[in-house]
Amino acid sequence: MKTMLITGASRGIGAATALLAAERGFSVAVNYNKTKGDAEKVVESIMQKGGLAKAFQADVSNEEDVIRLFEEVYTEFGNLTSLVNNAGILEEQCRLEHITRQRLQRIFESNTLSTFLCCREAIKRMSPKYEGNGGTIVNVSSIASRTGAPFEYIDYAASKGAVDSLTIGLAKELADENIRVNAVRPAFIHTDIHASGGEPNRIERIKETIPLKRGGLANEVAEAIFWLASEQSSYSTGIFIDVTGGR
Ligand code: NAP
């Protein structure tokens, strides 16, 4: 059976991806950091529909946790087919002169370092160089990497810009090892993340500037993630799918 590990799958886009992947035949490793109850609800919902899933606690910005996470997923499900690097955070909107060193560290560790560490551990399971059978990696970036998110969170935008560069480089590094690396760049998706930016109704404020005139649903991003993770996208590597309502 194919196995997908999704980081930050207790809520939002990660949870929607977990439900979709299970419906389409994957065993799903549902990673969370703090929201155990939410992760367990995702697992329950998958199991009720006859799917296979398990919740795994790990702070993916912590190297020891990441190593343990991949070991636990291997013990439970065997070889990994797909990794979705979805976990991410943002902090209160502000201009750059108000961003502290500590905040930069939190943002880059949670969004960028975590993605590097998880890619590294996935390569050790997927690459034929380590007796793996290949696989797919999908990074959840953000359209902020293109816009820079001025006056809101340049730090977050830059942390996702680094994820874009990682996607391009790693796709080429792994192309002849049967591992494809791609990314989605969402924007304006209805999830809890906007509240942590200090503006829960951010989408409402800007929706008239979005060509499709609405925010997106987590499931609409999950469809793009799943396509990139699946065999349906077999001739694509190092690409980006923008799920942004046309902005
Ligand atoms: P969300 O609803 O706030 O969910 C974030 C998820 O990430 C939660 O499951 C959270 O788990 C997990 N997480 C955060 N830090 C973690 C860590 N250190 N270790 C493990 N898990 C961690 O956010 P979302 O909107 O679904 O965002 C998912 C991804 O999409 C993020 O990378 C985000 O940057 C990106 N994105 C979202 C939007 C949007 O409009 N929503 C736009 C562009 C990009 P815990 O609660 O357990 O910590």
Tab-separated table of C-alpha atoms and ligand atoms in Angstrom:
chain	number	residue	atom	x	y	z
A	1	MET	CA	0.000	0.000	0.000
A	2	LYS	CA	1.177	3.533	-0.736
A	3	THR	CA	2.006	5.692	2.271
A	4	MET	CA	1.866	9.470	2.546
A	5	LEU	CA	3.345	11.456	5.427
A	6	ILE	CA	1.776	14.895	5.766
A	7	THR	CA	3.334	17.341	8.200
A	8	GLY	CA	0.899	19.608	10.031
A	9	ALA	CA	-2.103	17.486	9.087
A	10	SER	CA	-4.231	18.115	12.175
A	11	ARG	CA	-5.927	21.173	10.677
A	12	GLY	CA	-6.446	23.218	7.522
A	13	ILE	CA	-4.781	22.248	4.240
A	14	GLY	CA	-2.877	19.317	5.777
A	15	ALA	CA	-6.042	17.768	7.219
A	16	ALA	CA	-7.880	18.150	3.890
A	17	THR	CA	-4.952	16.490	2.099
A	18	ALA	CA	-4.965	13.606	4.601
A	19	LEU	CA	-8.682	12.943	4.019
A	20	LEU	CA	-8.288	13.105	0.236
A	21	ALA	CA	-5.201	10.870	0.121
A	22	ALA	CA	-6.934	8.249	2.297
A	23	GLU	CA	-10.009	8.300	0.055
A	24	ARG	CA	-7.696	7.671	-2.898
A	25	GLY	CA	-5.993	4.664	-1.361
A	26	PHE	CA	-3.013	5.929	0.641
A	27	SER	CA	-2.186	4.987	4.213
A	28	VAL	CA	-1.746	8.362	5.854
A	29	ALA	CA	0.678	9.433	8.569
A	30	VAL	CA	-0.985	12.465	10.150
A	31	ASN	CA	1.692	14.588	11.802
A	32	TYR	CA	0.831	17.295	14.330
A	33	ASN	CA	2.778	19.264	16.903
A	34	LYS	CA	0.339	20.483	19.576
A	35	THR	CA	-3.228	19.754	18.447
A	36	LYS	CA	-3.458	16.065	19.295
A	37	GLY	CA	-7.272	16.078	19.531
A	38	ASP	CA	-7.614	17.549	16.027
A	39	ALA	CA	-5.139	15.021	14.585
A	40	GLU	CA	-7.070	12.188	16.212
A	41	LYS	CA	-10.310	13.470	14.679
A	42	VAL	CA	-8.691	13.392	11.217
A	43	VAL	CA	-7.556	9.807	11.843
A	44	GLU	CA	-11.008	8.770	13.135
A	45	SER	CA	-12.705	10.258	10.126
A	46	ILE	CA	-10.378	8.321	7.776
A	47	MET	CA	-10.835	5.043	9.680
A	48	GLN	CA	-14.641	5.436	9.712
A	49	LYS	CA	-14.551	5.475	5.910
A	50	GLY	CA	-12.427	2.320	5.841
A	51	GLY	CA	-9.066	4.045	5.319
A	52	LEU	CA	-5.808	3.607	7.171
A	53	ALA	CA	-4.209	6.426	9.184
A	54	LYS	CA	-2.329	7.139	12.369
A	55	ALA	CA	-1.421	10.357	14.205
A	56	PHE	CA	2.262	11.071	14.934
A	57	GLN	CA	3.372	13.868	17.258
A	58	ALA	CA	6.556	15.658	16.210
A	59	ASP	CA	7.712	19.256	16.105
A	60	VAL	CA	9.145	19.273	12.592
A	61	SER	CA	11.370	22.240	13.382
A	62	ASN	CA	13.247	19.968	15.803
A	63	GLU	CA	15.816	17.632	14.218
A	64	GLU	CA	15.464	14.847	16.824
A	65	ASP	CA	11.694	14.892	16.439
A	66	VAL	CA	11.977	14.667	12.643
A	67	ILE	CA	14.315	11.665	12.821
A	68	ARG	CA	11.985	9.944	15.311
A	69	LEU	CA	8.928	10.780	13.168
A	70	PHE	CA	10.354	9.078	10.072
A	71	GLU	CA	11.391	6.031	12.124
A	72	GLU	CA	7.923	5.729	13.663
A	73	VAL	CA	6.196	6.103	10.295
A	74	TYR	CA	8.474	3.417	8.814
A	75	THR	CA	7.719	1.056	11.720
A	76	GLU	CA	3.985	1.582	11.305
A	77	PHE	CA	3.571	1.689	7.524
A	78	GLY	CA	6.862	0.578	5.931
A	79	ASN	CA	8.350	2.451	2.989
A	80	LEU	CA	7.243	6.011	2.360
A	81	THR	CA	5.732	6.807	-1.059
A	82	SER	CA	5.010	10.511	-0.610
A	83	LEU	CA	6.001	13.313	1.712
A	84	VAL	CA	3.942	16.505	1.930
A	85	ASN	CA	5.814	19.295	3.707
A	86	ASN	CA	2.781	21.272	4.798
A	87	ALA	CA	3.453	22.399	8.408
A	88	GLY	CA	3.905	26.143	8.605
A	89	ILE	CA	3.305	29.212	10.727
A	90	LEU	CA	3.046	32.948	10.403
A	91	GLU	CA	3.062	35.651	13.049
A	92	GLU	CA	1.386	39.028	13.591
A	93	GLN	CA	1.370	41.362	10.625
A	94	CYS	CA	3.995	44.098	10.901
A	95	ARG	CA	6.724	45.947	9.018
A	96	LEU	CA	10.249	44.592	8.938
A	97	GLU	CA	11.664	47.037	11.494
A	98	HIS	CA	9.475	45.383	14.162
A	99	ILE	CA	10.589	41.811	13.453
A	100	THR	CA	12.775	40.382	16.207
A	101	ARG	CA	15.608	37.906	15.832
A	102	GLN	CA	13.595	35.380	17.885
A	103	ARG	CA	10.639	35.695	15.537
A	104	LEU	CA	12.899	35.200	12.495
A	105	GLN	CA	14.257	32.075	14.111
A	106	ARG	CA	10.758	30.691	14.790
A	107	ILE	CA	9.541	31.437	11.263
A	108	PHE	CA	12.580	30.034	9.472
A	109	GLU	CA	12.804	26.970	11.709
A	110	SER	CA	9.106	26.135	11.350
A	111	ASN	CA	8.739	26.826	7.618
A	112	THR	CA	12.163	26.289	6.033
A	113	LEU	CA	14.443	24.248	8.280
A	114	SER	CA	11.597	21.761	8.851
A	115	THR	CA	11.166	21.283	5.102
A	116	PHE	CA	14.898	20.684	4.608
A	117	LEU	CA	15.035	18.171	7.475
A	118	CYS	CA	11.972	16.241	6.297
A	119	CYS	CA	13.270	16.150	2.697
A	120	ARG	CA	16.576	14.781	3.978
A	121	GLU	CA	14.927	11.978	5.939
A	122	ALA	CA	12.574	11.188	3.039
A	123	ILE	CA	15.492	10.826	0.600
A	124	LYS	CA	16.995	8.194	2.916
A	125	ARG	CA	13.776	6.158	2.576
A	126	MET	CA	12.895	6.846	-1.072
A	127	SER	CA	16.174	6.891	-2.982
A	128	PRO	CA	17.419	3.687	-4.640
A	129	LYS	CA	20.821	4.749	-3.230
A	130	TYR	CA	19.361	3.761	0.162
A	131	GLU	CA	17.386	0.790	-1.192
A	132	GLY	CA	14.193	2.820	-1.633
A	133	ASN	CA	11.786	2.628	-4.575
A	134	GLY	CA	11.522	6.340	-5.412
A	135	GLY	CA	8.662	8.611	-4.395
A	136	THR	CA	7.274	12.112	-4.456
A	137	ILE	CA	7.758	15.188	-2.320
A	138	VAL	CA	5.311	18.097	-2.353
A	139	ASN	CA	6.248	21.309	-0.589
A	140	VAL	CA	3.525	23.691	0.506
A	141	SER	CA	4.961	27.110	-0.216
A	142	SER	CA	2.895	30.285	-0.556
A	143	ILE	CA	2.163	32.929	-3.116
A	144	ALA	CA	3.887	35.227	-0.598
A	145	SER	CA	7.179	33.938	-2.043
A	146	ARG	CA	6.226	35.819	-5.235
A	147	THR	CA	4.660	38.924	-3.701
A	148	GLY	CA	7.035	39.361	-0.735
A	149	ALA	CA	4.050	40.113	1.569
A	150	PRO	CA	4.992	43.770	2.258
A	151	PHE	CA	3.479	45.373	5.407
A	152	GLU	CA	2.286	41.945	6.535
A	153	TYR	CA	5.027	39.333	6.904
A	154	ILE	CA	8.150	39.611	4.781
A	155	ASP	CA	9.806	37.032	7.050
A	156	TYR	CA	7.131	34.454	6.210
A	157	ALA	CA	7.399	35.305	2.493
A	158	ALA	CA	11.178	34.845	2.554
A	159	SER	CA	10.890	31.553	4.435
A	160	LYS	CA	8.643	30.316	1.598
A	161	GLY	CA	10.995	31.777	-1.028
A	162	ALA	CA	13.662	29.478	0.368
A	163	VAL	CA	11.229	26.550	0.044
A	164	ASP	CA	10.783	27.453	-3.653
A	165	SER	CA	14.570	27.405	-4.208
A	166	LEU	CA	14.811	24.095	-2.365
A	167	THR	CA	12.084	22.671	-4.615
A	168	ILE	CA	13.903	23.707	-7.808
A	169	GLY	CA	17.305	22.439	-6.685
A	170	LEU	CA	16.159	19.197	-5.098
A	171	ALA	CA	13.976	18.295	-8.096
A	172	LYS	CA	17.119	18.343	-10.253
A	173	GLU	CA	19.275	16.618	-7.630
A	174	LEU	CA	16.830	13.693	-7.366
A	175	ALA	CA	15.527	13.464	-10.923
A	176	ASP	CA	17.484	10.328	-11.793
A	177	GLU	CA	16.562	8.631	-8.502
A	178	ASN	CA	12.853	8.361	-9.334
A	179	ILE	CA	11.969	11.042	-6.785
A	180	ARG	CA	9.937	14.021	-8.008
A	181	VAL	CA	9.836	17.259	-6.022
A	182	ASN	CA	7.142	19.863	-6.658
A	183	ALA	CA	5.314	22.607	-4.796
A	184	VAL	CA	1.966	24.293	-4.439
A	185	ARG	CA	1.673	28.001	-3.706
A	186	PRO	CA	-1.699	28.727	-2.126
A	187	ALA	CA	-3.161	32.071	-1.076
A	188	PHE	CA	-6.315	33.229	0.721
A	189	ILE	CA	-7.407	29.786	1.884
A	190	HIS	CA	-9.992	29.604	4.675
A	191	THR	CA	-7.992	28.129	7.580
A	192	ASP	CA	-6.896	29.153	11.091
A	193	ILE	CA	-3.572	30.562	9.863
A	194	HIS	CA	-4.946	34.078	9.266
A	195	ALA	CA	-5.884	34.377	12.944
A	196	SER	CA	-2.252	33.774	13.907
A	197	GLY	CA	-1.351	36.658	11.588
A	198	GLY	CA	-3.628	38.791	13.785
A	199	GLU	CA	-6.424	39.169	11.201
A	200	PRO	CA	-8.892	36.260	11.189
A	201	ASN	CA	-11.042	38.070	8.580
A	202	ARG	CA	-8.168	38.891	6.219
A	203	ILE	CA	-9.809	37.093	3.298
A	204	GLU	CA	-13.046	39.059	3.754
A	205	ARG	CA	-11.052	42.322	3.603
A	206	ILE	CA	-9.261	41.521	0.358
A	207	LYS	CA	-11.603	39.208	-1.472
A	208	GLU	CA	-12.716	41.879	-3.981
A	209	THR	CA	-9.086	42.097	-5.188
A	210	ILE	CA	-9.014	38.353	-5.962
A	211	PRO	CA	-10.120	37.722	-9.572
A	212	LEU	CA	-12.374	34.833	-8.478
A	213	LYS	CA	-13.791	37.139	-5.751
A	214	ARG	CA	-13.593	34.606	-2.921
A	215	GLY	CA	-11.185	32.774	-0.672
A	216	GLY	CA	-10.243	29.179	-1.428
A	217	LEU	CA	-11.083	25.994	0.437
A	218	ALA	CA	-8.479	23.708	1.957
A	219	ASN	CA	-9.808	20.927	-0.229
A	220	GLU	CA	-9.075	22.944	-3.377
A	221	VAL	CA	-5.390	23.046	-2.368
A	222	ALA	CA	-5.461	19.372	-1.380
A	223	GLU	CA	-6.476	18.443	-4.950
A	224	ALA	CA	-3.364	20.164	-6.342
A	225	ILE	CA	-1.121	18.615	-3.676
A	226	PHE	CA	-2.536	15.172	-4.343
A	227	TRP	CA	-2.054	15.491	-8.106
A	228	LEU	CA	1.613	16.378	-7.616
A	229	ALA	CA	2.066	13.507	-5.147
A	230	SER	CA	0.400	10.963	-7.425
A	231	GLU	CA	1.456	9.143	-10.575
A	232	GLN	CA	-0.918	11.385	-12.553
A	233	SER	CA	1.814	14.057	-12.547
A	234	SER	CA	4.562	11.626	-13.595
A	235	TYR	CA	6.216	14.022	-16.092
A	236	SER	CA	6.374	17.011	-13.712
A	237	THR	CA	9.202	17.825	-11.374
A	238	GLY	CA	10.416	21.172	-10.031
A	239	ILE	CA	7.085	22.829	-10.852
A	240	PHE	CA	4.735	25.095	-8.887
A	241	ILE	CA	0.954	25.103	-8.893
A	242	ASP	CA	-0.500	28.423	-7.741
A	243	VAL	CA	-3.862	27.980	-6.018
A	244	THR	CA	-4.730	31.635	-5.567
A	245	GLY	CA	-8.072	32.477	-7.168
A	246	GLY	CA	-6.202	34.164	-10.007
A	247	ARG	CA	-4.025	36.620	-8.043
B	1	NAP	P1	-3.180	26.000	9.835
B	1	NAP	O1	-4.647	25.768	9.658
B	1	NAP	O2	-2.714	27.021	10.814
B	1	NAP	O3	-2.490	24.590	10.140
B	1	NAP	C1	-1.120	24.525	10.346
B	1	NAP	C2	-0.742	23.090	10.634
B	1	NAP	O4	0.692	23.041	10.786
B	1	NAP	C3	-1.334	22.567	11.932
B	1	NAP	O5	-1.711	21.218	11.745
B	1	NAP	C4	-0.156	22.663	12.906
B	1	NAP	O6	-0.201	21.666	13.912
B	1	NAP	C5	1.009	22.375	11.996
B	1	NAP	N1	2.296	22.829	12.494
B	1	NAP	C6	2.741	24.085	12.666
B	1	NAP	N2	3.995	24.085	13.140
B	1	NAP	C7	4.357	22.776	13.276
B	1	NAP	C8	5.526	22.125	13.707
B	1	NAP	N3	6.594	22.809	14.122
B	1	NAP	N4	5.552	20.773	13.714
B	1	NAP	C9	4.479	20.056	13.281
B	1	NAP	N5	3.334	20.628	12.859
B	1	NAP	C10	3.279	21.974	12.853
B	1	NAP	O7	-2.512	26.429	8.454
B	1	NAP	P2	-2.882	26.167	6.916
B	1	NAP	O8	-3.446	27.410	6.397
B	1	NAP	O9	-3.582	24.887	6.723
B	1	NAP	O10	-1.395	26.098	6.336
B	1	NAP	C11	-0.792	24.926	5.847
B	1	NAP	C12	0.360	25.351	4.953
B	1	NAP	O11	-0.137	26.138	3.870
B	1	NAP	C13	1.401	26.212	5.671
B	1	NAP	O12	2.696	25.851	5.246
B	1	NAP	C14	1.071	27.621	5.179
B	1	NAP	O13	2.190	28.467	5.210
B	1	NAP	C15	0.600	27.324	3.771
B	1	NAP	N6	-0.220	28.384	3.200
B	1	NAP	C16	-1.482	28.627	3.677
B	1	NAP	C17	-2.223	29.651	3.102
B	1	NAP	C18	-3.625	29.992	3.539
B	1	NAP	O14	-4.207	30.945	3.009
B	1	NAP	N7	-4.200	29.269	4.498
B	1	NAP	C19	-1.680	30.426	2.058
B	1	NAP	C20	-0.396	30.125	1.623
B	1	NAP	C21	0.316	29.105	2.185
B	1	NAP	P3	-0.338	22.050	15.478
B	1	NAP	O15	-1.625	22.836	15.558
B	1	NAP	O16	-0.385	20.742	16.154
B	1	NAP	O17	0.862	22.884	15.806
